[in-house]
mmCIF file of C-alpha atoms in Angstrom:
data_model
loop_
_atom_site.group_PDB
_atom_site.id
_atom_site.type_symbol
_atom_site.label_atom_id
_atom_site.label_comp_id
_atom_site.label_asym_id
_atom_site.label_seq_id
_atom_site.Cartn_x
_atom_site.Cartn_y
_atom_site.Cartn_z
ATOM 1 C CA MET A 1 -28.304 51.848 22.439
ATOM 2 C CA THR A 2 -28.475 53.694 19.128
ATOM 3 C CA LEU A 3 -26.256 52.869 16.185
ATOM 4 C CA ASP A 4 -24.581 56.109 15.199
ATOM 5 C CA PRO A 5 -23.097 55.695 11.681
ATOM 6 C CA ARG A 6 -20.366 58.236 12.527
ATOM 7 C CA ASP A 7 -19.056 55.968 15.278
ATOM 8 C CA PHE A 8 -19.196 52.951 13.027
ATOM 9 C CA GLY A 9 -16.144 53.733 10.873
ATOM 10 C CA SER A 10 -13.782 55.057 13.526
ATOM 11 C CA LEU A 11 -14.490 52.268 15.991
ATOM 12 C CA GLU A 12 -14.141 49.704 13.200
ATOM 13 C CA GLN A 13 -10.740 51.124 12.264
ATOM 14 C CA ARG A 14 -9.444 51.413 15.809
ATOM 15 C CA LEU A 15 -10.597 47.970 16.839
ATOM 16 C CA GLY A 16 -9.453 46.397 13.587
ATOM 17 C CA GLU A 17 -6.026 47.895 14.079
ATOM 18 C CA ARG A 18 -5.763 46.601 17.645
ATOM 19 C CA LEU A 19 -7.044 43.140 16.764
ATOM 20 C CA ARG A 20 -4.676 42.824 13.823
ATOM 21 C CA HIS A 21 -1.742 43.566 16.102
ATOM 22 C CA LEU A 22 -2.710 41.200 18.874
ATOM 23 C CA PRO A 23 0.151 38.806 19.633
ATOM 24 C CA ASP A 24 -0.124 35.323 18.174
ATOM 25 C CA VAL A 25 -2.039 32.842 20.231
ATOM 26 C CA ARG A 26 0.176 29.915 21.207
ATOM 27 C CA ALA A 27 -1.172 26.428 20.665
ATOM 28 C CA PRO A 28 -1.117 24.245 23.780
ATOM 29 C CA ARG A 29 2.017 22.123 24.101
ATOM 30 C CA ARG A 30 0.013 18.918 24.045
ATOM 31 C CA LEU A 31 -1.452 19.644 20.600
ATOM 32 C CA LEU A 32 1.592 18.540 18.613
ATOM 33 C CA PRO A 33 2.085 15.220 20.508
ATOM 34 C CA SER A 34 -1.628 14.408 20.263
ATOM 35 C CA VAL A 35 -1.690 15.111 16.518
ATOM 36 C CA MET A 36 1.423 13.018 15.956
ATOM 37 C CA ALA A 37 0.005 10.171 18.057
ATOM 38 C CA ALA A 38 -3.218 10.233 16.055
ATOM 39 C CA THR A 39 -1.353 10.215 12.749
ATOM 40 C CA ALA A 40 0.926 7.413 13.960
ATOM 41 C CA ALA A 41 -2.156 5.361 14.794
ATOM 42 C CA ALA A 42 -3.538 6.118 11.343
ATOM 43 C CA ARG A 43 -0.242 5.089 9.751
ATOM 44 C CA ALA A 44 -0.286 1.804 11.643
ATOM 45 C CA LEU A 45 -3.512 0.815 9.912
ATOM 46 C CA PRO A 46 -3.152 -1.333 6.777
ATOM 47 C CA TRP A 47 -3.386 0.729 3.603
ATOM 48 C CA HIS A 48 -6.810 -0.602 2.680
ATOM 49 C CA SER A 49 -8.252 0.579 6.026
ATOM 50 C CA ARG A 50 -7.095 4.141 5.545
ATOM 51 C CA PRO A 51 -8.944 6.870 3.605
ATOM 52 C CA TRP A 52 -8.436 6.511 -0.159
ATOM 53 C CA LEU A 53 -6.630 9.851 -0.275
ATOM 54 C CA THR A 54 -3.840 8.446 1.905
ATOM 55 C CA TRP A 55 -3.240 5.344 -0.228
ATOM 56 C CA PRO A 56 0.079 5.176 -2.094
ATOM 57 C CA VAL A 57 -0.211 6.821 -5.507
ATOM 58 C CA GLY A 58 0.374 3.532 -7.332
ATOM 59 C CA LEU A 59 -2.500 1.890 -5.489
ATOM 60 C CA GLN A 60 -4.755 4.871 -6.139
ATOM 61 C CA VAL A 61 -4.067 4.612 -9.879
ATOM 62 C CA LEU A 62 -4.503 0.837 -9.788
ATOM 63 C CA SER A 63 -7.825 1.145 -7.965
ATOM 64 C CA ILE A 64 -9.116 3.610 -10.567
ATOM 65 C CA VAL A 65 -8.039 1.286 -13.386
ATOM 66 C CA ILE A 66 -9.734 -1.711 -11.731
ATOM 67 C CA VAL A 67 -12.997 0.172 -11.151
ATOM 68 C CA ALA A 68 -13.017 1.483 -14.736
ATOM 69 C CA ALA A 69 -12.231 -1.976 -16.150
ATOM 70 C CA THR A 70 -14.941 -3.589 -14.030
ATOM 71 C CA ALA A 71 -17.524 -1.035 -15.133
ATOM 72 C CA THR A 72 -16.554 -1.449 -18.798
ATOM 73 C CA ALA A 73 -16.683 -5.223 -18.566
ATOM 74 C CA ALA A 74 -20.050 -5.181 -16.841
ATOM 75 C CA TRP A 75 -21.448 -2.847 -19.512
ATOM 76 C CA SER A 76 -20.223 -4.968 -22.441
ATOM 77 C CA VAL A 77 -21.011 -8.397 -20.932
ATOM 78 C CA TRP A 78 -24.504 -7.572 -19.686
ATOM 79 C CA PRO A 79 -26.710 -7.885 -22.818
ATOM 80 C CA GLU A 80 -29.679 -6.016 -21.427
ATOM 81 C CA ALA A 81 -27.541 -2.999 -20.870
ATOM 82 C CA SER A 82 -27.299 -2.328 -24.599
ATOM 83 C CA ALA A 83 -29.152 0.618 -26.072
ATOM 84 C CA ILE A 84 -31.990 -1.512 -27.449
ATOM 85 C CA GLY A 85 -32.393 -3.342 -24.183
ATOM 86 C CA ALA A 86 -32.509 -0.065 -22.300
ATOM 87 C CA VAL A 87 -35.276 1.313 -24.545
ATOM 88 C CA GLN A 88 -37.320 -1.853 -24.114
ATOM 89 C CA GLN A 89 -36.852 -1.727 -20.370
ATOM 90 C CA ALA A 90 -37.927 1.903 -20.279
ATOM 91 C CA ARG A 91 -41.123 1.058 -22.238
ATOM 92 C CA GLN A 92 -41.943 -1.818 -19.899
ATOM 93 C CA ALA A 93 -41.296 0.325 -16.853
ATOM 94 C CA SER A 94 -43.488 3.154 -18.138
ATOM 95 C CA SER A 95 -46.316 0.678 -18.840
ATOM 96 C CA ALA A 96 -46.045 -0.719 -15.335
ATOM 97 C CA VAL A 97 -46.063 2.767 -13.840
ATOM 98 C CA ARG A 98 -49.124 3.737 -15.900
ATOM 99 C CA VAL A 99 -51.041 0.647 -14.723
ATOM 100 C CA LEU A 100 -50.046 1.265 -11.121
ATOM 101 C CA TRP A 101 -51.149 4.901 -11.358
ATOM 102 C CA ASP A 102 -54.538 4.047 -12.931
ATOM 103 C CA VAL A 103 -55.367 1.247 -10.506
ATOM 104 C CA LEU A 104 -53.787 2.208 -7.193
ATOM 105 C CA ILE A 105 -52.480 5.745 -6.972
ATOM 106 C CA GLY A 106 -54.752 7.833 -9.201
ATOM 107 C CA PRO A 107 -57.970 7.405 -7.169
ATOM 108 C CA ILE A 108 -56.334 8.538 -3.919
ATOM 109 C CA ALA A 109 -53.764 10.999 -5.300
ATOM 110 C CA MET A 110 -55.729 14.134 -4.396
ATOM 111 C CA PHE A 111 -56.417 12.829 -0.907
ATOM 112 C CA VAL A 112 -52.731 12.038 -0.362
ATOM 113 C CA LEU A 113 -51.712 15.450 -1.676
ATOM 114 C CA ALA A 114 -54.153 17.240 0.605
ATOM 115 C CA LEU A 115 -53.007 15.166 3.587
ATOM 116 C CA THR A 116 -49.368 15.945 2.829
ATOM 117 C CA VAL A 117 -50.049 19.680 2.699
ATOM 118 C CA ILE A 118 -52.021 19.592 5.969
ATOM 119 C CA VAL A 119 -49.330 17.592 7.790
ATOM 120 C CA SER A 120 -46.587 19.894 6.493
ATOM 121 C CA LEU A 121 -48.461 22.978 7.695
ATOM 122 C CA ALA A 122 -49.082 21.346 11.073
ATOM 123 C CA CYS A 123 -45.371 20.517 11.421
ATOM 124 C CA ALA A 124 -44.382 24.084 10.506
ATOM 125 C CA ALA A 125 -46.826 25.504 13.056
ATOM 126 C CA ALA A 126 -45.593 23.126 15.761
ATOM 127 C CA TRP A 127 -41.938 23.992 15.030
ATOM 128 C CA THR A 128 -42.683 27.711 15.183
ATOM 129 C CA ALA A 129 -44.463 27.275 18.514
ATOM 130 C CA VAL A 130 -41.588 25.229 19.978
ATOM 131 C CA ARG A 131 -39.050 27.776 18.773
ATOM 132 C CA HIS A 132 -40.879 30.722 20.298
ATOM 133 C CA VAL A 133 -42.052 29.164 23.546
ATOM 134 C CA ALA A 134 -39.689 26.388 24.590
ATOM 135 C CA LEU A 135 -36.351 27.373 23.043
ATOM 136 C CA GLY A 136 -36.668 31.144 23.066
ATOM 137 C CA GLY A 137 -34.037 31.745 25.727
ATOM 138 C CA ALA A 138 -31.583 28.964 24.986
ATOM 139 C CA SER A 139 -29.117 30.810 22.837
ATOM 140 C CA HIS A 140 -27.375 33.110 25.253
ATOM 141 C CA ARG A 141 -24.648 31.778 27.443
ATOM 142 C CA MET B 1 13.796 13.393 6.430
ATOM 143 C CA THR B 2 10.968 10.891 6.785
ATOM 144 C CA GLU B 3 7.349 11.667 5.973
ATOM 145 C CA ALA B 4 6.512 11.678 9.695
ATOM 146 C CA GLU B 5 9.258 14.209 10.376
ATOM 147 C CA ARG B 6 8.088 16.400 7.501
ATOM 148 C CA PHE B 7 4.540 16.294 8.831
ATOM 149 C CA GLU B 8 5.732 17.117 12.350
ATOM 150 C CA ALA B 9 7.567 20.167 11.009
ATOM 151 C CA PHE B 10 4.409 21.117 9.122
ATOM 152 C CA VAL B 11 2.277 20.909 12.280
ATOM 153 C CA ARG B 12 4.906 22.805 14.286
ATOM 154 C CA GLU B 13 4.899 25.595 11.712
ATOM 155 C CA TYR B 14 1.145 26.097 11.490
ATOM 156 C CA GLN B 15 -0.242 24.935 14.845
ATOM 157 C CA ASP B 16 -0.361 28.423 16.366
ATOM 158 C CA MET B 17 -2.197 29.846 13.362
ATOM 159 C CA VAL B 18 -4.756 27.025 13.286
ATOM 160 C CA PHE B 19 -5.292 27.121 17.040
ATOM 161 C CA ALA B 20 -5.640 30.921 17.028
ATOM 162 C CA THR B 21 -8.269 30.740 14.293
ATOM 163 C CA ALA B 22 -10.196 28.101 16.208
ATOM 164 C CA VAL B 23 -9.993 29.625 19.663
ATOM 165 C CA ARG B 24 -11.068 33.058 18.465
ATOM 166 C CA LEU B 25 -14.073 31.615 16.678
ATOM 167 C CA LEU B 26 -15.072 29.173 19.401
ATOM 168 C CA GLY B 27 -13.999 31.165 22.454
ATOM 169 C CA ARG B 28 -12.959 27.992 24.287
ATOM 170 C CA GLU B 29 -9.506 26.439 24.330
ATOM 171 C CA ASP B 30 -10.589 22.827 24.855
ATOM 172 C CA GLU B 31 -12.922 22.891 21.870
ATOM 173 C CA ALA B 32 -10.366 24.777 19.794
ATOM 174 C CA GLU B 33 -7.781 22.102 20.538
ATOM 175 C CA ASP B 34 -10.140 19.376 19.323
ATOM 176 C CA VAL B 35 -10.858 21.314 16.140
ATOM 177 C CA ALA B 36 -7.155 21.992 15.557
ATOM 178 C CA GLN B 37 -6.384 18.290 15.882
ATOM 179 C CA THR B 38 -9.120 17.451 13.357
ATOM 180 C CA VAL B 39 -7.732 20.058 10.962
ATOM 181 C CA PHE B 40 -4.277 18.489 11.086
ATOM 182 C CA LEU B 41 -5.671 14.979 10.665
ATOM 183 C CA ARG B 42 -7.369 16.159 7.475
ATOM 184 C CA ALA B 43 -4.128 17.779 6.418
ATOM 185 C CA PHE B 44 -2.364 14.487 7.062
ATOM 186 C CA GLU B 45 -4.764 12.709 4.698
ATOM 187 C CA ARG B 46 -3.861 15.187 1.955
ATOM 188 C CA PHE B 47 -0.279 15.823 2.981
ATOM 189 C CA ALA B 48 1.108 14.612 -0.328
ATOM 190 C CA THR B 49 -0.848 17.387 -2.052
ATOM 191 C CA ILE B 50 -0.750 20.273 0.399
ATOM 192 C CA GLY B 51 2.484 19.519 2.249
ATOM 193 C CA HIS B 52 4.612 21.734 0.038
ATOM 194 C CA SER B 53 1.874 23.861 -1.453
ATOM 195 C CA PRO B 54 2.051 27.625 -0.934
ATOM 196 C CA SER B 55 -1.706 27.543 -0.391
ATOM 197 C CA ALA B 56 -1.336 25.323 2.692
ATOM 198 C CA PRO B 57 -1.895 28.152 5.234
ATOM 199 C CA GLY B 58 -5.036 29.290 3.427
ATOM 200 C CA TRP B 59 -6.284 25.713 3.180
ATOM 201 C CA LEU B 60 -5.691 25.135 6.897
ATOM 202 C CA LYS B 61 -7.424 28.377 7.838
ATOM 203 C CA THR B 62 -10.429 27.610 5.645
ATOM 204 C CA VAL B 63 -10.801 24.093 7.028
ATOM 205 C CA ALA B 64 -10.423 25.383 10.600
ATOM 206 C CA THR B 65 -13.045 28.070 10.024
ATOM 207 C CA ASN B 66 -15.522 25.659 8.458
ATOM 208 C CA LEU B 67 -15.035 23.086 11.209
ATOM 209 C CA CYS B 68 -15.567 25.755 13.868
ATOM 210 C CA LEU B 69 -18.774 26.980 12.254
ATOM 211 C CA ASN B 70 -20.017 23.391 11.982
ATOM 212 C CA HIS B 71 -19.071 22.793 15.591
ATOM 213 C CA LEU B 72 -20.921 25.900 16.757
ATOM 214 C CA SER B 73 -24.094 25.028 14.902
ATOM 215 C CA ARG B 74 -24.003 21.335 15.754
ATOM 216 C CA TYR B 75 -22.904 21.028 19.357
ATOM 217 C CA ARG B 76 -23.936 24.153 21.163
ATOM 218 C CA ALA B 77 -27.661 24.228 20.362
ATOM 219 C CA ARG B 78 -27.621 27.944 19.814
ATOM 220 C CA TRP B 79 -31.042 28.109 18.284
ATOM 221 C CA GLN B 80 -31.012 31.837 17.717
ATOM 222 C CA PHE B 81 -27.482 32.015 16.360
ATOM 223 C CA PHE B 82 -28.836 31.824 12.844
ATOM 224 C CA SER B 83 -32.143 33.484 13.570
ATOM 225 C CA GLU B 84 -33.495 36.979 13.374
ATOM 226 C CA LEU B 85 -35.173 36.745 16.773
ATOM 227 C CA ASP B 86 -32.482 38.286 18.888
ATOM 228 C CA GLN B 87 -34.756 40.662 20.752
ATOM 229 C CA ALA B 88 -32.747 40.508 23.947
ATOM 230 C CA GLY B 89 -29.442 41.155 22.216
ATOM 231 C CA GLU B 90 -29.134 44.867 22.836
ATOM 232 C CA SER B 91 -29.749 44.904 26.571
ATOM 233 C CA GLY B 92 -27.890 41.621 26.893
ATOM 234 C CA THR B 93 -24.789 43.132 25.328
ATOM 235 C CA LEU B 94 -24.838 46.121 27.630
ATOM 236 C CA ALA B 95 -25.254 43.802 30.591
ATOM 237 C CA PHE B 96 -22.414 41.693 29.228
ATOM 238 C CA ALA B 97 -20.109 44.688 28.964
ATOM 239 C CA ASP B 98 -20.916 45.669 32.524
ATOM 240 C CA SER B 99 -20.413 42.143 33.771
ATOM 241 C CA VAL B 100 -17.024 41.932 32.050
ATOM 242 C CA ALA B 101 -15.995 45.193 33.705
ATOM 243 C CA ALA B 102 -17.231 44.015 37.073
ATOM 244 C CA ARG B 103 -15.437 40.709 36.703
ATOM 245 C CA ASP B 104 -12.206 42.476 35.798
ATOM 246 C CA ALA B 105 -12.546 44.885 38.701
ATOM 247 C CA GLU B 106 -13.003 42.034 41.147
ATOM 248 C CA ASP B 107 -10.335 39.845 39.731
ATOM 249 C CA GLU B 108 -6.871 41.089 40.646
ATOM 250 C CA GLU B 109 -5.277 38.568 38.372
ATOM 251 C CA ALA B 110 -7.157 40.034 35.422
ATOM 252 C CA GLN B 111 -5.974 43.522 36.358
ATOM 253 C CA ARG B 112 -2.374 42.423 35.996
ATOM 254 C CA GLN B 113 -2.940 41.244 32.491
ATOM 255 C CA ASP B 114 -1.699 43.556 29.805
ATOM 256 C CA ARG B 115 -4.037 45.336 27.412
ATOM 257 C CA ASP B 116 -3.676 42.829 24.618
ATOM 258 C CA ALA B 117 -4.396 39.876 26.828
ATOM 259 C CA ARG B 118 -7.482 41.594 28.214
ATOM 260 C CA LEU B 119 -8.704 42.420 24.729
ATOM 261 C CA GLU B 120 -8.101 38.847 23.619
ATOM 262 C CA GLY B 121 -9.952 37.546 26.670
ATOM 263 C CA ALA B 122 -12.863 39.927 26.198
ATOM 264 C CA LEU B 123 -13.107 38.892 22.563
ATOM 265 C CA ARG B 124 -13.365 35.251 23.573
ATOM 266 C CA ARG B 125 -16.041 36.038 26.136
ATOM 267 C CA LEU B 126 -18.296 37.768 23.652
ATOM 268 C CA PRO B 127 -21.524 35.932 22.871
ATOM 269 C CA ASP B 128 -21.137 33.631 19.887
ATOM 270 C CA HIS B 129 -23.455 35.619 17.650
ATOM 271 C CA GLN B 130 -21.226 38.682 18.082
ATOM 272 C CA ARG B 131 -17.793 37.068 18.309
ATOM 273 C CA VAL B 132 -18.064 34.862 15.229
ATOM 274 C CA PRO B 133 -18.935 37.603 12.704
ATOM 275 C CA LEU B 134 -16.467 39.974 14.386
ATOM 276 C CA VAL B 135 -13.633 37.451 14.039
ATOM 277 C CA LEU B 136 -14.570 36.643 10.449
ATOM 278 C CA PHE B 137 -14.529 40.374 9.637
ATOM 279 C CA HIS B 138 -11.343 41.429 11.409
ATOM 280 C CA PHE B 139 -9.186 38.301 11.264
ATOM 281 C CA GLU B 140 -10.358 36.626 8.056
ATOM 282 C CA ASP B 141 -10.979 39.826 6.103
ATOM 283 C CA ARG B 142 -14.441 38.753 5.034
ATOM 284 C CA SER B 143 -17.023 41.324 3.996
ATOM 285 C CA TYR B 144 -20.331 41.805 5.791
ATOM 286 C CA GLN B 145 -22.076 40.278 2.782
ATOM 287 C CA GLU B 146 -19.852 37.189 2.818
ATOM 288 C CA ILE B 147 -20.344 36.724 6.553
ATOM 289 C CA ALA B 148 -24.104 37.026 6.208
ATOM 290 C CA GLY B 149 -24.019 34.403 3.448
ATOM 291 C CA THR B 150 -21.776 32.071 5.424
ATOM 292 C CA LEU B 151 -23.857 32.271 8.596
ATOM 293 C CA GLY B 152 -27.194 32.338 6.796
ATOM 294 C CA VAL B 153 -28.470 35.507 8.481
ATOM 295 C CA SER B 154 -29.448 38.913 7.176
ATOM 296 C CA LEU B 155 -26.912 41.615 6.396
ATOM 297 C CA ALA B 156 -28.602 43.945 8.885
ATOM 298 C CA LYS B 157 -28.247 41.451 11.726
ATOM 299 C CA ILE B 158 -24.568 40.915 10.939
ATOM 300 C CA LYS B 159 -23.903 44.661 10.984
ATOM 301 C CA THR B 160 -25.796 45.048 14.242
ATOM 302 C CA ASP B 161 -24.083 42.111 15.936
ATOM 303 C CA ILE B 162 -20.627 43.257 14.852
ATOM 304 C CA HIS B 163 -21.337 46.785 16.029
ATOM 305 C CA ARG B 164 -22.527 45.533 19.417
ATOM 306 C CA GLY B 165 -19.453 43.347 19.693
ATOM 307 C CA ARG B 166 -17.239 46.346 18.971
ATOM 308 C CA GLU B 167 -19.078 48.429 21.538
ATOM 309 C CA ALA B 168 -18.479 45.720 24.129
ATOM 310 C CA LEU B 169 -14.755 45.697 23.287
ATOM 311 C CA LYS B 170 -14.395 49.479 23.076
ATOM 312 C CA LYS B 171 -13.287 49.859 26.679
ATOM 313 C CA TYR B 172 -10.291 47.615 25.998
ATOM 314 C CA LEU B 173 -8.890 49.833 23.257
#
């Protein structure tokens, strides 16, 4: 079959016109009762078991206020969370990371990197082989 | 009017549109019904916001479309749907068109169907990789470029698949 560009436009227009004027598809009669049953079951759940979006507006606002107040309180009460404490923690963490790198990771870093690259390439090759050989004909009904 | 009654009226108003979107994308009524129910459950969760919004139909259609595309990629294991390796597509489509014609010729019930019903049925029987872009183009008014981006395939493949889908449907015009 060859794709003739001259056919492309006219067929597109004719088919588009027909498809646009197809009669509406009717939903099955059982769709409405099943949706309403599912929503009734959801309504029967206590408010705290439902998705947050379905909570009453007052409770949504209250929950936001409580979370914000808790976060603020935790920030102000926890002394190490101050700016100075954070800088000191960052220095300690960077020292620990440097020691770990020098003693444990540094000596084997190149080996680990090479191994990672080799394993990744092997996985890609295996996936390509599976796709071409085993799953090649699985897409057409 | 209670909230439940308002939601029931909402579902009654849009159920045909949502189901039509789903069944044309999925090609199967049972799966389309499941997707339509999920769409309305999501609408129920946001009913306070979208219940009276003029954008509700668009929102429903977008959610239905996205759920259908997720469903197709997740549950039907169509490995080549998103791939460029559709070597058998051309001959397969011609064989498909012939098989549809043969099926219709044999099936007296199908012969009694009117032209629209036969076109609708043929559309649903198209292979997924042709039907989905065709429906997105003709029913959702998306451009080739948008469809290619949505489905994650090349523009050339989308154009070819849509053209083959149209060729398969041509005899129903």
